Amino acid sequence: MSGTNIAIVIIVVILVAGGAAFGAYTIGKNNGYELGFASGETDGLKKGEQDGYTKGYSEGQTKGYTDGQAAGQKAGYDQGYNKGQQDAHQSYESGEKEGEKIGYNKGWYAGWGYGWQEGWWGGCTSCWQRCGPFVAGGAGQQPPSGPSQSWMPTTPTAPPPQ
């Protein structure tokens, strides 16, 4: 073979080798791109889902706990406050009625005791002791020990409690 033919064969071999290398490069690049894209997409999707879930769960749990705690605390406070107000009002009313009843009864009994027993009856007895000798007809006769039952009203009974 001549020098020119060898050069042509070398050039053709170089071109074929270059074309084969370029073809292999293109095929490898496409296959690598597709494999890398698929792998990256799968890994990225998993990581994104996991990170999103974790972040959403943590933030949602924190926000839900805080909001629920605040709402529950307010509702509990409101219910407790309202119940306390209602109970206090009822206690006040029943205490006021009971106090009024006790005060009325004590006042009535005290009024009866001081007015009748110590007032009228005490005055009647005192008067009899002073005036009895005159009524009995003089100093010689012994007066009875107390006022006559015929002209004295009956002792009233104490009022019943309310």
PDB file of C-alpha atoms in Angstrom:
ATOM      1  CA  MET A   1       0.000   0.000   0.000  1.00  0.00           C
ATOM      2  CA  SER A   2       1.136   3.283  -0.694  1.00  0.00           C
ATOM      3  CA  GLY A   3       1.592   6.126   1.709  1.00  0.00           C
ATOM      4  CA  THR A   4      -1.514   7.850   0.523  1.00  0.00           C
ATOM      5  CA  ASN A   5      -3.674   4.831   1.005  1.00  0.00           C
ATOM      6  CA  ILE A   6      -2.352   4.314   4.457  1.00  0.00           C
ATOM      7  CA  ALA A   7      -3.104   7.914   5.258  1.00  0.00           C
ATOM      8  CA  ILE A   8      -6.626   7.512   3.926  1.00  0.00           C
ATOM      9  CA  VAL A   9      -7.151   4.333   5.930  1.00  0.00           C
ATOM     10  CA  ILE A  10      -5.829   6.057   9.053  1.00  0.00           C
ATOM     11  CA  ILE A  11      -8.119   9.031   8.440  1.00  0.00           C
ATOM     12  CA  VAL A  12     -11.096   6.728   7.863  1.00  0.00           C
ATOM     13  CA  VAL A  13     -10.248   4.723  11.010  1.00  0.00           C
ATOM     14  CA  ILE A  14      -9.905   7.979  12.944  1.00  0.00           C
ATOM     15  CA  LEU A  15     -13.250   9.195  11.588  1.00  0.00           C
ATOM     16  CA  VAL A  16     -14.954   5.900  12.339  1.00  0.00           C
ATOM     17  CA  ALA A  17     -13.382   5.808  15.800  1.00  0.00           C
ATOM     18  CA  GLY A  18     -14.334   9.467  16.336  1.00  0.00           C
ATOM     19  CA  GLY A  19     -17.876   8.809  15.116  1.00  0.00           C
ATOM     20  CA  ALA A  20     -18.134   5.722  17.311  1.00  0.00           C
ATOM     21  CA  ALA A  21     -16.762   7.658  20.268  1.00  0.00           C
ATOM     22  CA  PHE A  22     -19.174  10.534  19.603  1.00  0.00           C
ATOM     23  CA  GLY A  23     -22.068   8.070  19.245  1.00  0.00           C
ATOM     24  CA  ALA A  24     -21.047   6.290  22.445  1.00  0.00           C
ATOM     25  CA  TYR A  25     -20.730   9.676  24.155  1.00  0.00           C
ATOM     26  CA  THR A  26     -24.195  10.721  22.975  1.00  0.00           C
ATOM     27  CA  ILE A  27     -25.767   7.416  23.977  1.00  0.00           C
ATOM     28  CA  GLY A  28     -23.998   7.519  27.370  1.00  0.00           C
ATOM     29  CA  LYS A  29     -24.983  11.119  27.892  1.00  0.00           C
ATOM     30  CA  ASN A  30     -28.640  10.382  27.138  1.00  0.00           C
ATOM     31  CA  ASN A  31     -28.693   7.239  29.241  1.00  0.00           C
ATOM     32  CA  GLY A  32     -26.871   8.981  32.092  1.00  0.00           C
ATOM     33  CA  TYR A  33     -29.228  11.944  31.896  1.00  0.00           C
ATOM     34  CA  GLU A  34     -32.292   9.710  31.961  1.00  0.00           C
ATOM     35  CA  LEU A  35     -30.963   7.543  34.777  1.00  0.00           C
ATOM     36  CA  GLY A  36     -29.785  10.572  36.768  1.00  0.00           C
ATOM     37  CA  PHE A  37     -33.055  12.421  36.200  1.00  0.00           C
ATOM     38  CA  ALA A  38     -35.146   9.417  37.246  1.00  0.00           C
ATOM     39  CA  SER A  39     -32.987   8.779  40.309  1.00  0.00           C
ATOM     40  CA  GLY A  40     -32.907  12.468  41.242  1.00  0.00           C
ATOM     41  CA  GLU A  41     -36.639  12.791  40.773  1.00  0.00           C
ATOM     42  CA  THR A  42     -37.324   9.761  42.978  1.00  0.00           C
ATOM     43  CA  ASP A  43     -34.852  10.819  45.666  1.00  0.00           C
ATOM     44  CA  GLY A  44     -35.988  14.447  45.544  1.00  0.00           C
ATOM     45  CA  LEU A  45     -39.635  13.480  45.752  1.00  0.00           C
ATOM     46  CA  LYS A  46     -38.976  11.248  48.755  1.00  0.00           C
ATOM     47  CA  LYS A  47     -36.860  13.892  50.483  1.00  0.00           C
ATOM     48  CA  GLY A  48     -39.381  16.638  49.683  1.00  0.00           C
ATOM     49  CA  GLU A  49     -42.277  14.570  50.947  1.00  0.00           C
ATOM     50  CA  GLN A  50     -40.398  13.620  54.112  1.00  0.00           C
ATOM     51  CA  ASP A  51     -39.194  17.166  54.802  1.00  0.00           C
ATOM     52  CA  GLY A  52     -42.639  18.596  54.029  1.00  0.00           C
ATOM     53  CA  TYR A  53     -44.366  16.047  56.228  1.00  0.00           C
ATOM     54  CA  THR A  54     -41.947  16.586  59.107  1.00  0.00           C
ATOM     55  CA  LYS A  55     -42.137  20.377  58.891  1.00  0.00           C
ATOM     56  CA  GLY A  56     -45.921  20.380  58.420  1.00  0.00           C
ATOM     57  CA  TYR A  57     -46.429  17.922  61.261  1.00  0.00           C
ATOM     58  CA  SER A  58     -44.199  19.844  63.667  1.00  0.00           C
ATOM     59  CA  GLU A  59     -45.614  23.258  62.807  1.00  0.00           C
ATOM     60  CA  GLY A  60     -49.192  21.955  62.727  1.00  0.00           C
ATOM     61  CA  GLN A  61     -48.822  20.199  66.043  1.00  0.00           C
ATOM     62  CA  THR A  62     -47.288  23.266  67.679  1.00  0.00           C
ATOM     63  CA  LYS A  63     -49.910  25.632  66.261  1.00  0.00           C
ATOM     64  CA  GLY A  64     -52.767  23.230  67.062  1.00  0.00           C
ATOM     65  CA  TYR A  65     -51.533  22.742  70.616  1.00  0.00           C
ATOM     66  CA  THR A  66     -51.124  26.477  71.179  1.00  0.00           C
ATOM     67  CA  ASP A  67     -54.508  27.368  69.664  1.00  0.00           C
ATOM     68  CA  GLY A  68     -56.253  24.484  71.445  1.00  0.00           C
ATOM     69  CA  GLN A  69     -54.629  25.359  74.760  1.00  0.00           C
ATOM     70  CA  ALA A  70     -55.684  29.005  74.455  1.00  0.00           C
ATOM     71  CA  ALA A  71     -59.233  28.156  73.361  1.00  0.00           C
ATOM     72  CA  GLY A  72     -59.641  25.486  76.043  1.00  0.00           C
ATOM     73  CA  GLN A  73     -58.239  27.723  78.738  1.00  0.00           C
ATOM     74  CA  LYS A  74     -60.580  30.561  77.747  1.00  0.00           C
ATOM     75  CA  ALA A  75     -63.598  28.248  77.588  1.00  0.00           C
ATOM     76  CA  GLY A  76     -62.726  26.734  80.975  1.00  0.00           C
ATOM     77  CA  TYR A  77     -62.184  30.152  82.523  1.00  0.00           C
ATOM     78  CA  ASP A  78     -65.470  31.454  81.119  1.00  0.00           C
ATOM     79  CA  GLN A  79     -67.420  28.418  82.311  1.00  0.00           C
ATOM     80  CA  GLY A  80     -65.793  28.495  85.740  1.00  0.00           C
ATOM     81  CA  TYR A  81     -66.317  32.231  86.097  1.00  0.00           C
ATOM     82  CA  ASN A  82     -69.971  32.009  85.058  1.00  0.00           C
ATOM     83  CA  LYS A  83     -70.606  29.046  87.365  1.00  0.00           C
ATOM     84  CA  GLY A  84     -68.876  30.849  90.219  1.00  0.00           C
ATOM     85  CA  GLN A  85     -70.968  33.958  89.648  1.00  0.00           C
ATOM     86  CA  GLN A  86     -74.150  31.893  89.546  1.00  0.00           C
ATOM     87  CA  ASP A  87     -73.227  29.964  92.707  1.00  0.00           C
ATOM     88  CA  ALA A  88     -72.240  33.149  94.519  1.00  0.00           C
ATOM     89  CA  HIS A  89     -75.510  34.820  93.570  1.00  0.00           C
ATOM     90  CA  GLN A  90     -77.531  31.821  94.738  1.00  0.00           C
ATOM     91  CA  SER A  91     -75.518  31.618  97.968  1.00  0.00           C
ATOM     92  CA  TYR A  92     -76.032  35.323  98.547  1.00  0.00           C
ATOM     93  CA  GLU A  93     -79.787  35.037  97.970  1.00  0.00           C
ATOM     94  CA  SER A  94     -80.204  31.991 100.197  1.00  0.00           C
ATOM     95  CA  GLY A  95     -77.944  33.533 102.858  1.00  0.00           C
ATOM     96  CA  GLU A  96     -79.894  36.765 102.719  1.00  0.00           C
ATOM     97  CA  LYS A  97     -83.208  34.909 103.120  1.00  0.00           C
ATOM     98  CA  GLU A  98     -81.859  32.781 105.953  1.00  0.00           C
ATOM     99  CA  GLY A  99     -80.395  35.830 107.702  1.00  0.00           C
ATOM    100  CA  GLU A 100     -83.639  37.729 107.302  1.00  0.00           C
ATOM    101  CA  LYS A 101     -85.581  34.807 108.762  1.00  0.00           C
ATOM    102  CA  ILE A 102     -83.216  34.428 111.718  1.00  0.00           C
ATOM    103  CA  GLY A 103     -83.189  38.173 112.326  1.00  0.00           C
ATOM    104  CA  TYR A 104     -86.964  38.386 112.135  1.00  0.00           C
ATOM    105  CA  ASN A 105     -87.456  35.498 114.558  1.00  0.00           C
ATOM    106  CA  LYS A 106     -84.881  36.781 117.041  1.00  0.00           C
ATOM    107  CA  GLY A 107     -86.319  40.284 116.809  1.00  0.00           C
ATOM    108  CA  TRP A 108     -89.871  39.055 117.267  1.00  0.00           C
ATOM    109  CA  TYR A 109     -88.959  36.934 120.276  1.00  0.00           C
ATOM    110  CA  ALA A 110     -86.878  39.715 121.799  1.00  0.00           C
ATOM    111  CA  GLY A 111     -89.693  42.198 121.190  1.00  0.00           C
ATOM    112  CA  TRP A 112     -92.225  39.844 122.697  1.00  0.00           C
ATOM    113  CA  GLY A 113     -90.008  39.117 125.676  1.00  0.00           C
ATOM    114  CA  TYR A 114     -89.128  42.734 126.412  1.00  0.00           C
ATOM    115  CA  GLY A 115     -92.500  44.159 125.461  1.00  0.00           C
ATOM    116  CA  TRP A 116     -94.831  41.738 127.140  1.00  0.00           C
ATOM    117  CA  GLN A 117     -92.970  39.776 129.769  1.00  0.00           C
ATOM    118  CA  GLU A 118     -90.712  42.487 131.076  1.00  0.00           C
ATOM    119  CA  GLY A 119     -92.744  45.500 130.022  1.00  0.00           C
ATOM    120  CA  TRP A 120     -96.439  45.019 130.564  1.00  0.00           C
ATOM    121  CA  TRP A 121     -96.299  42.125 133.002  1.00  0.00           C
ATOM    122  CA  GLY A 122     -93.440  43.640 134.957  1.00  0.00           C
ATOM    123  CA  GLY A 123     -95.320  46.936 135.153  1.00  0.00           C
ATOM    124  CA  CYS A 124     -98.543  45.227 136.208  1.00  0.00           C
ATOM    125  CA  THR A 125     -96.797  43.316 138.966  1.00  0.00           C
ATOM    126  CA  SER A 126     -95.005  46.422 140.160  1.00  0.00           C
ATOM    127  CA  CYS A 127     -98.253  48.388 140.151  1.00  0.00           C
ATOM    128  CA  TRP A 128    -100.026  45.659 142.112  1.00  0.00           C
ATOM    129  CA  GLN A 129     -97.347  45.677 144.740  1.00  0.00           C
ATOM    130  CA  ARG A 130     -97.766  49.426 145.160  1.00  0.00           C
ATOM    131  CA  CYS A 131    -101.541  49.693 144.756  1.00  0.00           C
ATOM    132  CA  GLY A 132    -102.651  46.378 146.222  1.00  0.00           C
ATOM    133  CA  PRO A 133    -103.230  47.627 149.763  1.00  0.00           C
ATOM    134  CA  PHE A 134    -105.581  50.316 148.503  1.00  0.00           C
ATOM    135  CA  VAL A 135    -107.569  47.855 146.436  1.00  0.00           C
ATOM    136  CA  ALA A 136    -107.819  45.326 149.241  1.00  0.00           C
ATOM    137  CA  GLY A 137    -109.686  47.800 151.405  1.00  0.00           C
ATOM    138  CA  GLY A 138    -107.175  49.204 153.769  1.00  0.00           C
ATOM    139  CA  ALA A 139    -104.010  48.460 155.607  1.00  0.00           C
ATOM    140  CA  GLY A 140    -105.498  45.853 157.893  1.00  0.00           C
ATOM    141  CA  GLN A 141    -106.175  43.233 155.314  1.00  0.00           C
ATOM    142  CA  GLN A 142    -103.502  41.136 153.710  1.00  0.00           C
ATOM    143  CA  PRO A 143    -103.544  41.788 149.959  1.00  0.00           C
ATOM    144  CA  PRO A 144    -103.415  38.847 147.654  1.00  0.00           C
ATOM    145  CA  SER A 145     -99.968  37.890 146.388  1.00  0.00           C
ATOM    146  CA  GLY A 146    -100.598  39.185 142.876  1.00  0.00           C
ATOM    147  CA  PRO A 147    -103.107  40.763 140.574  1.00  0.00           C
ATOM    148  CA  SER A 148    -106.497  39.172 140.187  1.00  0.00           C
ATOM    149  CA  GLN A 149    -106.848  36.788 137.297  1.00  0.00           C
ATOM    150  CA  SER A 150    -110.298  38.135 136.565  1.00  0.00           C
ATOM    151  CA  TRP A 151    -109.144  41.454 135.181  1.00  0.00           C
ATOM    152  CA  MET A 152    -105.713  40.411 133.831  1.00  0.00           C
ATOM    153  CA  PRO A 153    -105.471  39.359 130.185  1.00  0.00           C
ATOM    154  CA  THR A 154    -103.989  35.986 129.360  1.00  0.00           C
ATOM    155  CA  THR A 155    -100.308  35.906 128.601  1.00  0.00           C
ATOM    156  CA  PRO A 156     -99.811  35.810 124.854  1.00  0.00           C
ATOM    157  CA  THR A 157     -97.853  32.982 123.328  1.00  0.00           C
ATOM    158  CA  ALA A 158     -94.708  33.661 121.395  1.00  0.00           C
ATOM    159  CA  PRO A 159     -95.106  33.849 117.638  1.00  0.00           C
ATOM    160  CA  PRO A 160     -94.212  30.843 115.543  1.00  0.00           C
ATOM    161  CA  PRO A 161     -90.939  31.085 113.647  1.00  0.00           C
ATOM    162  CA  GLN A 162     -91.069  32.006 109.989  1.00  0.00           C
TER     163      GLN A 162
END
